[in-house]
Structures are given as C-alpha cells and as structure tokens.
Amino acid sequence: MEIQYTAPLRGELTVPGDKSISHRSVMFGALADGRTEVSHFLTGADCLSTIACFRQMGIEIEQNGTDVTVHGKGLDGLQAPSGILDAGNSGTTVRLMSGILSGQSFSSVITGDESICRRPMKRIMTPLSEMNALIRSRQDNGCAPLEIRPSALKGIHYQSPVASAQVKSCVLLAGLYADGRTSVTEPAVSRNHSELMLRYFGADVVSEGTTASVAPRPHLTGQRIRVPGDISSAAYFIAAALLVPGSEVLLKNVGINPTRDGMLHVCQAMGADITLLNADFSGAEPCADLLVRSSSLHGTVIEGDIIPTLIDELPVLAVLGAFADGTTIIRDAAELKVKESDRIAVMTENLSAIGCDVQATEDGMIIRGGSPLHGAVIDSRKDHRVAMSFAAAAPACDGKMEIRDSDCVTISYPGFYRDLEKLCR
Ligand code: S3P
C-alpha cells in the first residue's frame, strides 16, 4: 500500500473498541451465567479469534457488526473443543485462554499463526504449573502449540518477573478454578481490565499496589458492556495530528484507564497540545474525547513504571521521537522484542529507512530526532502496530510511504486506512 497524504488532519473520529476489553468481554461473558451484551466490540481479527475459540467450546455468540451477545453457561459450562483451538495472531487469546483451559475437566490444544508460535509461553506455563496445571509445549520449545490436560488447581501467590497483563490475567483466570485465593504481584502495574471486568461480573477481586488477587469459584452473571475506543488505535491519529502542521482532530470516546494512558503523559511532556473533553469516570473504564492540535515536539526519556502503560504505543512514540527536536530515549522496554515482531529491531530498521538517526539498545532505542524525514519502503513484518506507526508518519514525510503487508492492520483496526484518509481530506 502506498500512502502520500499532505493535507493536515481535520475532523472527528470514533476509533474502534478497545482490543483488550473486547477479548475479555467474550471470555468472561462465556464464563458468566446468562446473556452478556457488548456494544462497540472490536471486530479485528484478534477478537474474532477469541469468539471462534469460545464457539468451538459450545458457547453461542451472536455478532451483528460491533454488537455482540454472548450466551454464557457459567464457570463449568464450556465443552471440550472439537479440534485444536486457533488463536490466530492473538497473544491475549492464547495466554488468557490457557488460564481458563487449565481449569477445565477436558483436554485441549491451543495454537496460532507463525508469529504466535514464536512468542514466549513459558511465562504462563511456569505459574500455571505451580498451580498444578498440566500444560506442556508440544514442541518442547516453550511456545505454542500448548497442550493442556485436566487437573485440580491450587491457589498460589505468584511473583511475576514481567509486568504483563497477559500473564497476570492468565493466572487470575486459572485462579477462578483453584482451591484457594490466587494472587499475582508484578514489578509494575500492567493494564487492569481483567480485574475491573471480573469484579463487574461479580468476582471477588482485590487490587493493592502491584498485587491483584481473586477468590475461587465466583458466581459470574452476564452484564452489559459498552467498550470504549481503543487508546492504542487512537494513538496513530494523535501522532499524525501532532506532526502535520495545521491539524486539529477530535477523537471521541477514547478509553483513558490510568493503566493505559501513558502515551498521553509522554506526549504532553514532549510539548503536545492534547486536551481531554467530556471525561467520564462514572463507569469501570474511564473515557474522554481527545482534542489534538499540531505541536512542535521535543525529545524525552520514556522509562520505568510508565512502560507497561504505553507498551503498545512505543512504536508510534518512537515515530514521534524521530520528528521531535533533540533526543528521545526509550529504555526498560525489552518486552518490545517479544511482541508480534521484535519491535526494537523492526522499528529501528524502518526508522533508519525514512532517514532517522536511531540506535537499537538492549531494552529500547535512542532516537536523535529533528532531521528531515522522507517516505520509504517499510517492511511491517506483518506487525499491525508497525504498519500503522509508519502510516501515521506518512503525512509528515516528504514523498510517498510504501508499506509492505499493510493489510495486517486488520488484526486490531480493519478500517484504519479509510479513517486516516478521511481525516486527511
Ligand atoms: C494485552 C497486554 C499487553 C499488550 C497486548 C494486550 C492484554 O501484553 O501488549 O497488546 O490484553 O492483556 P503483555 O501483557 O504481554 O505486555
């Protein structure tokens, strides 16, 4: 796909529903008794993989555009799947479902695409095994396919070496089936959508500092859920609007959960003009409209406990760093290497291709910004966040940007290019 927009971004946009919250609405809805009605569900390929997995385990799920109804059957209502469960490209699906599958009275196998089969699963196999789960990597390489057999789970306290919501959620979900309370302590707080939503469905979940815990065998009841717009999707329009002079966009109803809003703080520290309007803190997941105006940015340091709150936005923040005056340093972000691609390597390579002075480090990047940047051929490595980051850079670059495997954006944002074009017109 070739992108060559020059016009400023102007207008209003409602970005699709949050990916993390959409996954969880189907998973927890399936384990609840009765109907769960979800609106503004993300119809990206990852969330459709989650729906397909639960249908394969006997859960009736109706989907009408972004409205989804899950007919939950309770904690013990899943049936043995007819075949191997396919998570596609979705790490959230494999890792969270492994926690759920560990508590079932049937055996199962879960796998996904080529990228998923390279991503580390030991991080969930270790705590699940500690809980007595019978989980093994079929190829013995610590990756999917994962084979899970029935066992009696015990509640544990797990000290996680990584700040990962997928690990935390996996352990808490297995904890629903354990013989006692299960808790997870992380090095820094990761996104807390599981804790908030499990509580909303009726589970006894306690969050204190960097520890979250859950009591076993809750009675979960079907709920109504309106999924807020995904801040990780809004991020690309925030970036493009900041970079292209004369831009002003209003991004409506974006989720601003404090465990996800790190990008807003970093942008503001870089000199960005972003105003929150109509902030609504009444529900479990706060949201607001974001008014973004083009700004001249300066470099910053992104490190420490803020990293988990913007982990998926680091590729596009690296793009902002490339345009900012001065140096932007990203550190404490080694997790970037085990995402859909090695995002340190892939971003460094592609940022260099557009003319940026960038250096990969063990746990991040050093970006010397401010030199003029030009379009180039971008190899996205089928990583949706890489493709969208360079599409966001395109209107601020000289010449045209060509993005390889550009259709990978369907993982999290099927209408992305159309929405970008709409704002650039
Ligand atoms: C997610 C957690 C994050 C994030 C991913 C979605 C989730 O992964 O990168 O896109 O929904 O829990 P980690 O928990 O592995 O950091």
Short mmCIF file of C-alpha atoms and ligand atoms in Angstrom, two decimals:
data_model
loop_
_atom_site.label_atom_id
_atom_site.label_comp_id
_atom_site.label_asym_id
_atom_site.label_seq_id
_atom_site.Cartn_x
_atom_site.Cartn_y
_atom_site.Cartn_z
CA MET A 1 0.00 0.00 0.00
CA GLU A 2 1.25 3.47 -0.91
CA ILE A 3 0.42 6.48 1.24
CA GLN A 4 1.03 10.04 0.18
CA TYR A 5 -1.15 12.50 2.06
CA THR A 6 -0.01 16.06 2.59
CA ALA A 7 -3.11 17.73 3.95
CA PRO A 8 -3.47 18.46 7.67
CA LEU A 9 -5.73 16.11 9.62
CA ARG A 10 -9.06 17.67 10.47
CA GLY A 11 -12.38 16.44 11.81
CA GLU A 12 -13.85 13.95 14.26
CA LEU A 13 -13.33 10.25 14.59
CA THR A 14 -14.61 7.46 16.81
CA VAL A 15 -11.94 4.78 16.88
CA PRO A 16 -12.94 1.10 17.17
CA GLY A 17 -13.44 -0.58 20.52
CA ASP A 18 -10.59 -1.46 22.83
CA LYS A 19 -8.95 -4.76 21.89
CA SER A 20 -8.10 -5.88 25.43
CA ILE A 21 -11.59 -5.10 26.73
CA SER A 22 -13.29 -6.73 23.72
CA HIS A 23 -11.41 -10.02 24.27
CA ARG A 24 -12.29 -10.04 27.94
CA SER A 25 -15.97 -9.27 27.35
CA VAL A 26 -16.33 -12.50 25.36
CA MET A 27 -14.18 -14.62 27.68
CA PHE A 28 -15.83 -13.52 30.90
CA GLY A 29 -19.27 -13.43 29.25
CA ALA A 30 -18.80 -17.10 28.32
CA LEU A 31 -17.97 -17.99 31.94
CA ALA A 32 -20.89 -15.99 33.32
CA ASP A 33 -24.47 -17.17 33.66
CA GLY A 34 -26.85 -15.60 31.16
CA ARG A 35 -26.52 -13.03 28.42
CA THR A 36 -23.69 -10.55 28.09
CA GLU A 37 -24.48 -7.78 25.63
CA VAL A 38 -21.46 -5.98 24.27
CA SER A 39 -21.56 -2.85 22.14
CA HIS A 40 -18.72 -1.17 20.22
CA PHE A 41 -16.93 -4.56 20.20
CA LEU A 42 -13.72 -4.58 18.15
CA THR A 43 -14.24 -6.71 15.06
CA GLY A 44 -10.49 -7.01 14.43
CA ALA A 45 -9.11 -10.44 13.58
CA ASP A 46 -7.68 -11.00 17.09
CA CYS A 47 -11.03 -10.60 18.82
CA LEU A 48 -12.75 -12.72 16.17
CA SER A 49 -10.24 -15.48 17.05
CA THR A 50 -11.44 -15.31 20.65
CA ILE A 51 -15.07 -15.56 19.54
CA ALA A 52 -14.26 -18.57 17.33
CA CYS A 53 -12.48 -20.37 20.20
CA PHE A 54 -15.46 -19.99 22.52
CA ARG A 55 -17.93 -21.04 19.83
CA GLN A 56 -15.79 -24.16 19.42
CA MET A 57 -16.38 -24.86 23.11
CA GLY A 58 -20.16 -24.70 22.77
CA ILE A 59 -20.81 -21.04 23.61
CA GLU A 60 -23.43 -19.36 21.47
CA ILE A 61 -22.21 -15.93 20.39
CA GLU A 62 -24.19 -13.65 18.07
CA GLN A 63 -22.35 -10.92 16.23
CA ASN A 64 -24.07 -8.13 14.40
CA GLY A 65 -21.44 -5.58 13.39
CA THR A 66 -19.97 -4.25 16.61
CA ASP A 67 -22.84 -5.62 18.73
CA VAL A 68 -22.05 -8.98 20.26
CA THR A 69 -24.22 -11.14 22.51
CA VAL A 70 -22.59 -13.94 24.46
CA HIS A 71 -24.85 -16.64 25.89
CA GLY A 72 -22.76 -17.61 28.89
CA LYS A 73 -23.04 -21.01 30.51
CA GLY A 74 -21.30 -20.38 33.83
CA LEU A 75 -17.88 -21.31 35.16
CA ASP A 76 -18.30 -25.00 34.25
CA GLY A 77 -20.31 -24.62 31.06
CA LEU A 78 -17.57 -24.95 28.43
CA GLN A 79 -17.50 -28.14 26.34
CA ALA A 80 -14.45 -29.97 25.04
CA PRO A 81 -13.49 -28.34 21.73
CA SER A 82 -13.94 -30.42 18.60
CA GLY A 83 -10.37 -29.72 17.44
CA ILE A 84 -7.34 -27.55 18.06
CA LEU A 85 -8.19 -24.03 19.22
CA ASP A 86 -6.76 -21.40 16.89
CA ALA A 87 -5.80 -18.05 18.41
CA GLY A 88 -4.53 -16.67 15.09
CA ASN A 89 -2.13 -13.78 15.76
CA SER A 90 -3.50 -13.05 19.23
CA GLY A 91 -1.22 -13.34 22.26
CA THR A 92 -4.08 -12.27 24.53
CA THR A 93 -6.21 -15.16 23.29
CA VAL A 94 -3.53 -17.83 23.82
CA ARG A 95 -2.36 -16.60 27.19
CA LEU A 96 -5.70 -15.75 28.83
CA MET A 97 -7.39 -18.85 27.43
CA SER A 98 -4.58 -21.07 28.73
CA GLY A 99 -5.55 -19.94 32.23
CA ILE A 100 -9.20 -20.78 31.60
CA LEU A 101 -8.41 -24.09 29.87
CA SER A 102 -6.22 -25.18 32.80
CA GLY A 103 -9.33 -25.22 34.99
CA GLN A 104 -11.49 -27.35 32.68
CA SER A 105 -12.38 -31.03 33.03
CA PHE A 106 -11.38 -31.70 29.41
CA SER A 107 -8.13 -31.70 27.47
CA SER A 108 -7.40 -29.08 24.85
CA VAL A 109 -4.73 -27.82 22.50
CA ILE A 110 -4.34 -24.14 21.63
CA THR A 111 -2.10 -22.68 18.96
CA GLY A 112 -1.96 -19.81 16.48
CA ASP A 113 -0.13 -18.44 13.47
CA GLU A 114 3.61 -18.43 12.76
CA SER A 115 4.21 -15.32 14.88
CA ILE A 116 2.29 -16.75 17.87
CA CYS A 117 4.28 -19.98 17.67
CA ARG A 118 7.48 -17.96 18.19
CA ARG A 119 6.26 -15.95 21.17
CA PRO A 120 7.26 -16.96 24.71
CA MET A 121 4.71 -19.06 26.59
CA LYS A 122 6.98 -20.19 29.46
CA ARG A 123 5.93 -17.01 31.21
CA ILE A 124 2.45 -18.53 31.64
CA MET A 125 3.48 -22.19 31.80
CA THR A 126 5.63 -21.53 34.89
CA PRO A 127 2.90 -20.08 37.13
CA LEU A 128 0.23 -22.44 35.75
CA SER A 129 2.46 -25.44 36.53
CA GLU A 130 2.97 -24.05 40.03
CA MET A 131 -0.81 -24.15 40.37
CA ASN A 132 -0.65 -27.87 39.38
CA ALA A 133 -1.88 -27.29 35.83
CA LEU A 134 -0.83 -29.91 33.30
CA ILE A 135 0.38 -27.72 30.47
CA ARG A 136 3.13 -28.52 28.00
CA SER A 137 4.58 -27.06 24.87
CA ARG A 138 4.10 -29.67 22.14
CA GLN A 139 7.44 -28.90 20.50
CA ASP A 140 9.14 -28.55 23.89
CA ASN A 141 10.34 -25.08 22.90
CA GLY A 142 8.33 -23.02 25.39
CA CYS A 143 5.96 -21.88 22.62
CA ALA A 144 2.54 -22.81 21.26
CA PRO A 145 1.00 -25.27 20.42
CA LEU A 146 0.15 -25.75 24.08
CA GLU A 147 -1.45 -28.95 25.31
CA ILE A 148 -3.50 -28.71 28.49
CA ARG A 149 -4.92 -31.64 30.48
CA PRO A 150 -7.39 -31.56 33.37
CA SER A 151 -6.03 -31.24 36.91
CA ALA A 152 -7.03 -29.87 40.31
CA LEU A 153 -5.60 -26.37 40.60
CA LYS A 154 -4.28 -24.85 43.78
CA GLY A 155 -4.27 -21.16 44.64
CA ILE A 156 -0.81 -19.59 44.68
CA HIS A 157 0.87 -16.29 45.18
CA TYR A 158 2.86 -15.58 42.03
CA GLN A 159 5.68 -13.07 41.89
CA SER A 160 5.81 -12.30 38.18
CA PRO A 161 9.20 -11.34 36.75
CA VAL A 162 7.48 -9.29 34.00
CA ALA A 163 4.85 -6.56 34.12
CA SER A 164 2.43 -8.30 31.77
CA ALA A 165 -1.35 -8.13 31.87
CA GLN A 166 -1.49 -11.30 29.83
CA VAL A 167 0.49 -13.22 32.45
CA LYS A 168 -1.42 -11.64 35.34
CA SER A 169 -4.80 -12.31 33.71
CA CYS A 170 -3.88 -15.89 32.82
CA VAL A 171 -3.03 -16.67 36.45
CA LEU A 172 -6.11 -14.90 37.82
CA LEU A 173 -8.36 -16.77 35.38
CA ALA A 174 -6.87 -20.11 36.42
CA GLY A 175 -7.45 -18.85 39.97
CA LEU A 176 -11.20 -18.90 39.31
CA TYR A 177 -10.87 -22.71 39.32
CA ALA A 178 -8.34 -23.06 42.18
CA ASP A 179 -8.84 -24.36 45.71
CA GLY A 180 -7.94 -21.07 47.37
CA ARG A 181 -7.18 -17.44 46.71
CA THR A 182 -4.73 -16.67 43.88
CA SER A 183 -2.65 -13.53 43.70
CA VAL A 184 -0.10 -12.03 41.35
CA THR A 185 2.49 -9.36 42.15
CA GLU A 186 4.14 -7.60 39.22
CA PRO A 187 7.24 -5.40 39.06
CA ALA A 188 4.98 -2.52 37.89
CA VAL A 189 1.23 -2.33 37.38
CA SER A 190 0.10 -3.56 33.96
CA ARG A 191 -3.32 -2.90 32.41
CA ASN A 192 -6.06 -3.85 34.88
CA HIS A 193 -9.01 -4.58 32.58
CA SER A 194 -9.32 -8.17 33.84
CA GLU A 195 -9.54 -7.07 37.45
CA LEU A 196 -12.12 -4.37 36.68
CA MET A 197 -14.27 -6.55 34.46
CA LEU A 198 -14.15 -9.69 36.63
CA ARG A 199 -15.31 -7.55 39.54
CA TYR A 200 -18.10 -6.13 37.38
CA PHE A 201 -19.24 -9.68 36.59
CA GLY A 202 -19.36 -10.48 40.35
CA ALA A 203 -15.94 -11.92 41.22
CA ASP A 204 -14.12 -11.06 44.44
CA VAL A 205 -11.03 -9.31 43.08
CA VAL A 206 -8.75 -7.14 45.18
CA SER A 207 -6.06 -4.82 43.77
CA GLU A 208 -3.50 -3.37 46.14
CA GLY A 209 -0.43 -1.66 44.73
CA THR A 210 1.24 -4.05 42.32
CA THR A 211 -0.73 -7.09 43.56
CA ALA A 212 -4.08 -8.37 42.31
CA SER A 213 -5.90 -11.34 43.79
CA VAL A 214 -9.04 -13.33 43.11
CA ALA A 215 -11.18 -15.68 45.21
CA PRO A 216 -12.03 -19.04 43.60
CA ARG A 217 -15.36 -20.24 42.22
CA PRO A 218 -17.23 -16.92 41.95
CA HIS A 219 -20.71 -16.78 40.54
CA LEU A 220 -20.39 -14.60 37.46
CA THR A 221 -23.51 -13.00 36.00
CA GLY A 222 -23.95 -11.75 32.42
CA GLN A 223 -23.64 -7.98 32.00
CA ARG A 224 -23.99 -5.10 29.55
CA ILE A 225 -20.69 -3.69 28.36
CA ARG A 226 -20.01 -0.65 26.20
CA VAL A 227 -16.41 -0.97 25.04
CA PRO A 228 -14.57 2.37 24.98
CA GLY A 229 -12.50 3.40 21.97
CA ASP A 230 -9.02 1.88 21.97
CA ILE A 231 -6.36 4.37 23.05
CA SER A 232 -3.83 2.14 21.24
CA SER A 233 -5.73 2.81 17.98
CA ALA A 234 -6.28 6.49 18.75
CA ALA A 235 -2.50 6.74 19.19
CA TYR A 236 -1.86 6.79 15.42
CA PHE A 237 -4.20 9.73 14.83
CA ILE A 238 -2.84 11.54 17.88
CA ALA A 239 0.63 11.16 16.37
CA ALA A 240 -0.31 12.17 12.83
CA ALA A 241 -2.28 15.19 14.06
CA LEU A 242 0.61 16.33 16.27
CA LEU A 243 3.07 16.01 13.39
CA VAL A 244 1.23 17.62 10.47
CA PRO A 245 1.06 21.43 10.81
CA GLY A 246 -2.47 22.84 10.83
CA SER A 247 -4.08 19.66 12.12
CA GLU A 248 -6.91 19.54 14.64
CA VAL A 249 -8.78 16.31 15.36
CA LEU A 250 -11.33 15.26 17.93
CA LEU A 251 -11.10 11.59 18.88
CA LYS A 252 -14.37 10.66 20.54
CA ASN A 253 -14.90 8.36 23.50
CA VAL A 254 -11.39 7.02 23.96
CA GLY A 255 -10.59 4.81 26.96
CA ILE A 256 -8.28 6.64 29.39
CA ASN A 257 -7.80 3.96 32.04
CA PRO A 258 -4.71 5.13 34.02
CA THR A 259 -3.02 1.77 33.37
CA ARG A 260 -3.22 2.55 29.63
CA ASP A 261 -2.82 6.32 29.30
CA GLY A 262 0.99 6.62 29.45
CA MET A 263 1.16 7.88 25.89
CA LEU A 264 -0.86 10.97 26.76
CA HIS A 265 1.57 11.86 29.55
CA VAL A 266 4.61 11.31 27.36
CA CYS A 267 3.13 13.37 24.51
CA GLN A 268 2.37 16.20 26.92
CA ALA A 269 5.94 16.01 28.26
CA MET A 270 7.12 16.34 24.63
CA GLY A 271 5.11 19.54 24.24
CA ALA A 272 1.93 18.13 22.67
CA ASP A 273 -1.30 20.08 22.66
CA ILE A 274 -3.85 17.46 23.77
CA THR A 275 -6.99 18.41 25.70
CA LEU A 276 -9.34 15.94 27.38
CA LEU A 277 -13.01 16.85 26.96
CA ASN A 278 -16.15 15.28 28.40
CA ALA A 279 -14.14 12.99 30.67
CA ASP A 280 -16.43 10.35 32.13
CA PHE A 281 -15.25 8.48 35.21
CA SER A 282 -18.66 7.03 36.08
CA GLY A 283 -18.08 3.53 34.68
CA ALA A 284 -15.39 0.97 35.49
CA GLU A 285 -13.41 2.14 32.45
CA PRO A 286 -12.99 5.93 32.23
CA CYS A 287 -13.15 7.59 28.82
CA ALA A 288 -12.90 11.05 27.26
CA ASP A 289 -12.82 12.88 23.94
CA LEU A 290 -9.29 13.88 22.95
CA LEU A 291 -8.76 17.16 21.14
CA VAL A 292 -5.36 17.05 19.44
CA ARG A 293 -3.70 20.01 17.71
CA SER A 294 -0.44 20.01 15.78
CA SER A 295 2.50 20.87 18.01
CA SER A 296 6.24 21.19 17.84
CA LEU A 297 7.70 18.39 19.92
CA HIS A 298 10.92 17.94 21.81
CA GLY A 299 12.67 14.73 22.85
CA THR A 300 12.10 12.96 26.16
CA VAL A 301 13.05 9.89 28.17
CA ILE A 302 10.49 7.08 28.40
CA GLU A 303 11.43 4.60 31.13
CA GLY A 304 10.44 2.82 34.33
CA ASP A 305 6.95 2.13 35.62
CA ILE A 306 5.24 4.08 32.83
CA ILE A 307 6.39 1.48 30.26
CA PRO A 308 3.55 -1.06 30.82
CA THR A 309 1.01 1.78 30.48
CA LEU A 310 2.15 2.55 26.91
CA ILE A 311 3.78 -0.69 25.81
CA ASP A 312 1.75 -0.95 22.57
CA GLU A 313 2.25 2.75 21.80
CA LEU A 314 6.06 2.63 21.89
CA PRO A 315 6.36 2.10 18.11
CA VAL A 316 4.36 5.25 17.37
CA LEU A 317 6.08 7.13 20.19
CA ALA A 318 9.37 6.23 18.50
CA VAL A 319 7.98 7.85 15.34
CA LEU A 320 7.16 10.99 17.35
CA GLY A 321 10.71 10.92 18.72
CA ALA A 322 12.03 10.86 15.14
CA PHE A 323 10.25 14.14 14.37
CA ALA A 324 10.93 15.79 17.74
CA ASP A 325 13.82 18.15 18.36
CA GLY A 326 16.57 16.55 20.40
CA THR A 327 17.00 13.02 21.65
CA THR A 328 14.30 10.59 22.73
CA ILE A 329 15.42 7.61 24.81
CA ILE A 330 13.26 4.56 25.36
CA ARG A 331 14.54 2.15 28.00
CA ASP A 332 13.22 -0.64 30.29
CA ALA A 333 11.21 -1.88 27.31
CA ALA A 334 12.83 -5.23 26.46
CA GLU A 335 9.27 -6.62 26.21
CA LEU A 336 9.14 -4.95 22.78
CA LYS A 337 11.29 -7.80 21.46
CA VAL A 338 8.58 -10.41 22.11
CA LYS A 339 5.55 -8.68 20.63
CA GLU A 340 4.02 -9.52 17.23
CA SER A 341 7.51 -8.77 15.87
CA ASP A 342 10.78 -7.75 17.53
CA ARG A 343 9.65 -4.13 17.69
CA ILE A 344 13.07 -2.79 18.70
CA ALA A 345 14.71 -4.31 15.61
CA VAL A 346 11.84 -3.67 13.20
CA MET A 347 11.25 -0.06 14.28
CA THR A 348 14.97 0.73 14.20
CA GLU A 349 15.33 -0.69 10.70
CA ASN A 350 12.29 1.15 9.34
CA LEU A 351 13.03 4.44 11.11
CA SER A 352 16.51 4.34 9.55
CA ALA A 353 14.85 3.78 6.16
CA ILE A 354 12.94 7.08 6.47
CA GLY A 355 16.16 8.94 7.34
CA CYS A 356 16.12 8.90 11.14
CA ASP A 357 19.25 8.64 13.26
CA VAL A 358 18.26 5.77 15.55
CA GLN A 359 20.11 3.17 17.53
CA ALA A 360 18.70 -0.04 18.98
CA THR A 361 19.64 -0.87 22.57
CA GLU A 362 19.08 -3.99 24.67
CA ASP A 363 15.88 -2.60 26.15
CA GLY A 364 14.79 0.20 23.85
CA MET A 365 16.03 2.79 21.38
CA ILE A 366 17.96 6.03 21.22
CA ILE A 367 16.38 8.34 18.66
CA ARG A 368 18.10 11.54 17.59
CA GLY A 369 15.21 13.49 16.15
CA GLY A 370 14.71 16.54 14.08
CA SER A 371 16.34 15.68 10.76
CA PRO A 372 14.08 15.85 7.69
CA LEU A 373 12.36 12.51 7.08
CA HIS A 374 11.20 11.01 3.81
CA GLY A 375 8.90 8.25 2.63
CA ALA A 376 10.44 4.81 2.10
CA VAL A 377 9.53 1.16 1.65
CA ILE A 378 8.50 -0.09 5.10
CA ASP A 379 8.67 -3.77 5.91
CA SER A 380 5.96 -4.14 8.56
CA ARG A 381 6.82 -7.83 9.17
CA LYS A 382 3.05 -8.26 9.35
CA ASP A 383 3.03 -6.37 12.65
CA HIS A 384 -0.10 -4.20 12.75
CA ARG A 385 1.41 -1.64 15.10
CA VAL A 386 4.47 -1.16 12.90
CA ALA A 387 2.32 -0.70 9.77
CA MET A 388 0.06 1.87 11.48
CA SER A 389 3.00 3.75 13.02
CA PHE A 390 4.51 4.42 9.58
CA ALA A 391 1.13 5.21 8.04
CA ALA A 392 0.82 7.86 10.78
CA ALA A 393 4.27 9.18 9.86
CA ALA A 394 3.46 9.29 6.14
CA PRO A 395 1.60 12.63 6.01
CA ALA A 396 4.53 14.29 7.80
CA CYS A 397 7.20 12.85 5.49
CA ASP A 398 8.40 14.07 2.10
CA GLY A 399 7.45 11.73 -0.73
CA LYS A 400 5.43 8.57 -0.53
CA MET A 401 5.47 5.79 2.02
CA GLU A 402 5.05 2.23 0.82
CA ILE A 403 4.02 -0.22 3.50
CA ARG A 404 4.55 -3.93 2.88
CA ASP A 405 1.94 -6.36 4.21
CA SER A 406 -0.17 -3.32 5.02
CA ASP A 407 -3.33 -5.43 5.45
CA CYS A 408 -2.01 -6.73 8.80
CA VAL A 409 -3.83 -3.74 10.36
CA THR A 410 -6.99 -5.90 10.29
CA ILE A 411 -5.62 -7.52 13.48
CA SER A 412 -6.71 -4.52 15.52
CA TYR A 413 -8.16 -1.91 13.14
CA PRO A 414 -9.85 -3.14 9.95
CA GLY A 415 -10.88 0.37 8.74
CA PHE A 416 -7.62 2.10 9.63
CA TYR A 417 -6.51 3.37 6.20
CA ARG A 418 -10.01 4.57 5.37
CA ASP A 419 -10.18 6.55 8.63
CA LEU A 420 -6.73 8.06 8.06
CA GLU A 421 -7.69 9.12 4.56
CA LYS A 422 -10.96 10.60 5.85
CA LEU A 423 -9.12 12.84 8.32
CA CYS A 424 -6.51 13.86 5.74
CA ARG A 425 -9.11 15.07 3.25
C1 S3P B 1 -2.58 -7.10 26.43
C2 S3P B 1 -1.45 -6.92 27.19
C3 S3P B 1 -0.17 -6.46 26.63
C4 S3P B 1 -0.34 -5.84 25.26
C5 S3P B 1 -1.24 -6.63 24.38
C6 S3P B 1 -2.61 -6.79 25.01
C7 S3P B 1 -3.80 -7.59 27.10
O1 S3P B 1 0.70 -7.57 26.50
O2 S3P B 1 0.92 -5.68 24.65
O3 S3P B 1 -1.38 -6.00 23.13
O4 S3P B 1 -4.89 -7.50 26.52
O5 S3P B 1 -3.69 -8.08 28.25
P1 S3P B 1 1.60 -8.03 27.75
O6 S3P B 1 0.68 -8.28 28.85
O7 S3P B 1 2.30 -9.29 27.35
O8 S3P B 1 2.56 -6.89 27.98
#
